[in-house]
Amino acid sequence: MALHDSLGNTLTALLAGEDATALSVGWMIHELAGRPEQLERLRAEVDAALGDDPLWTDPEQRDAFPWLDAVMQETMRLRPVAPIQGMTANEDVELGGRHFPARTNFMMAMRALSLKEEIYPEEQTFRPERWLEARDVHFTQKPPHPFGGGKRTCPGMNLALLEIRSVIAMLVHHFDFQPPPGARPVEERFAFTMRPENLRMQMRLRG
Ligand code: HEM
């Protein structure tokens, strides 16, 4: 691997990877804070799985949080932190009846797929249940894949999923959270990754 490849991958891992994971947690907190019933369901699931343990110490226990996973997948569908993916064709391709020569650069609008009604009925609705109903279909098999696809699939995917699960489980287990009074509306801001602009939360230790 050439030096610039190593540098590029290191930067991607440190900056894009870390950012993408943190922003996904941010979007998830935002979606949950506006949906008290879904938040309480998640809290009940995490409390039951953890019991008296203050920490989630068994990351191998992957199926411990089906509702958490469903909320995470629905958040990634509607708030993808990488909504556009850049690709270069290795060889000539036909797409939509048009010919593109090798080395053509494409900007793929992945979000268009996650809003297709044929794939996701009531596509604009935040409905984590859809992932429980299709529990046999892991979300990585259903388009669009928030971590990309093929040989260049995000190598940090499992780490990111583990991090998001742990952080969200710990947050809901230990804290109540809500936007502070007078908080400005949260907006999507795209700058390489898609971030929740104006996201502010007041956190209080649960009594
Ligand atoms: C929620 C978190 C994350 C999301 C949504 C995400 C998403 C993506 C996407 C869409 C790609 C492009 C894949 C493709 O071209 O098909 C990618 C590539 C990459 N990601 Fe992530 N990523 C996340 C976290 C991470 C983490 C935690 C790391 C490393 C610790 C990481 C390291 C990388 C690297 C090195 C690449 C380039 C792979 C290559 O081009 O061969 N990512 N990621």
Coordinates of C-alpha atoms in Angstrom, one line a residue, residues 97-190:
G97 CA -29.7 3.1 -20.3
R98 CA -26.6 5.4 -20.5
H99 CA -23.0 4.4 -21.1
F100 CA -20.3 5.6 -18.8
P101 CA -16.6 5.0 -19.6
A102 CA -14.2 3.5 -17.0
R103 CA -12.8 6.1 -14.5
T104 CA -16.1 8.1 -14.5
N105 CA -16.7 9.5 -11.0
F106 CA -20.1 9.1 -9.5
M107 CA -21.7 10.8 -6.5
M108 CA -24.3 8.3 -5.2
A109 CA -27.3 9.8 -3.4
M110 CA -27.8 6.9 -1.0
R111 CA -30.6 8.6 0.8
A112 CA -32.9 8.4 -2.2
L113 CA -32.9 4.6 -1.6
S114 CA -33.7 4.8 2.0
L115 CA -36.7 6.9 1.2
K116 CA -38.2 4.5 -1.4
E117 CA -41.7 3.5 -0.5
E118 CA -41.4 0.1 -2.2
I119 CA -38.6 -0.8 0.3
Y120 CA -39.8 1.2 3.3
P121 CA -43.6 1.7 3.5
E122 CA -44.5 5.0 5.1
E123 CA -40.9 6.0 4.2
Q124 CA -41.0 9.4 6.0
T125 CA -42.2 7.9 9.3
F126 CA -39.7 7.1 12.1
R127 CA -40.9 3.6 12.8
P128 CA -38.3 1.3 14.4
E129 CA -40.8 -1.5 14.5
R130 CA -40.2 -2.1 10.8
W131 CA -36.8 -3.6 11.7
L132 CA -38.3 -5.9 14.3
E133 CA -40.9 -7.1 11.8
A134 CA -38.1 -7.9 9.4
R135 CA -35.8 -9.3 12.1
D136 CA -34.7 -12.2 9.8
V137 CA -33.3 -9.5 7.4
H138 CA -30.2 -7.9 8.9
F139 CA -30.1 -4.3 7.9
T140 CA -26.8 -4.7 6.1
Q141 CA -28.7 -6.9 3.5
K142 CA -31.3 -4.3 2.9
P143 CA -30.5 -1.2 0.7
P144 CA -29.1 1.2 1.2
H145 CA -26.2 0.0 3.3
P146 CA -25.3 2.9 5.6
F147 CA -21.7 1.5 5.7
G148 CA -21.3 1.2 1.9
G149 CA -20.9 -2.1 0.1
G150 CA -18.7 -4.5 -1.8
K151 CA -15.0 -4.7 -1.3
R152 CA -14.8 -1.2 0.1
T153 CA -17.4 -1.7 2.8
C154 CA -16.6 0.4 5.9
P155 CA -14.0 -1.7 7.8
G156 CA -15.1 0.1 11.0
M157 CA -18.7 -1.1 10.8
N158 CA -18.6 -3.6 13.7
L159 CA -16.7 -1.2 15.9
A160 CA -19.1 1.6 15.1
L161 CA -22.1 -0.6 15.9
L162 CA -20.6 -1.7 19.1
E163 CA -19.7 1.8 20.1
I164 CA -23.2 3.2 19.3
R165 CA -24.9 0.3 21.2
S166 CA -22.7 0.8 24.3
V167 CA -22.9 4.6 24.4
I168 CA -26.7 4.7 23.9
A169 CA -27.2 1.8 26.5
M170 CA -25.1 3.7 29.1
L171 CA -26.8 7.0 28.4
V172 CA -30.3 5.8 28.8
H173 CA -29.4 3.6 31.8
H174 CA -27.9 6.5 33.7
F175 CA -29.4 9.7 32.4
D176 CA -32.6 11.5 31.7
F177 CA -32.2 13.9 28.8
Q178 CA -34.2 16.6 27.1
P179 CA -33.5 19.7 25.0
P180 CA -32.9 22.8 27.1
P181 CA -35.7 25.4 27.2
G182 CA -35.5 27.7 24.1
A183 CA -33.3 25.3 22.2
R184 CA -33.1 26.1 18.5
P185 CA -34.6 23.6 16.1
V186 CA -32.2 20.8 15.1
E187 CA -31.3 21.0 11.4
E188 CA -29.3 18.8 9.0
R189 CA -26.0 20.2 8.0
F190 CA -24.0 18.5 5.4

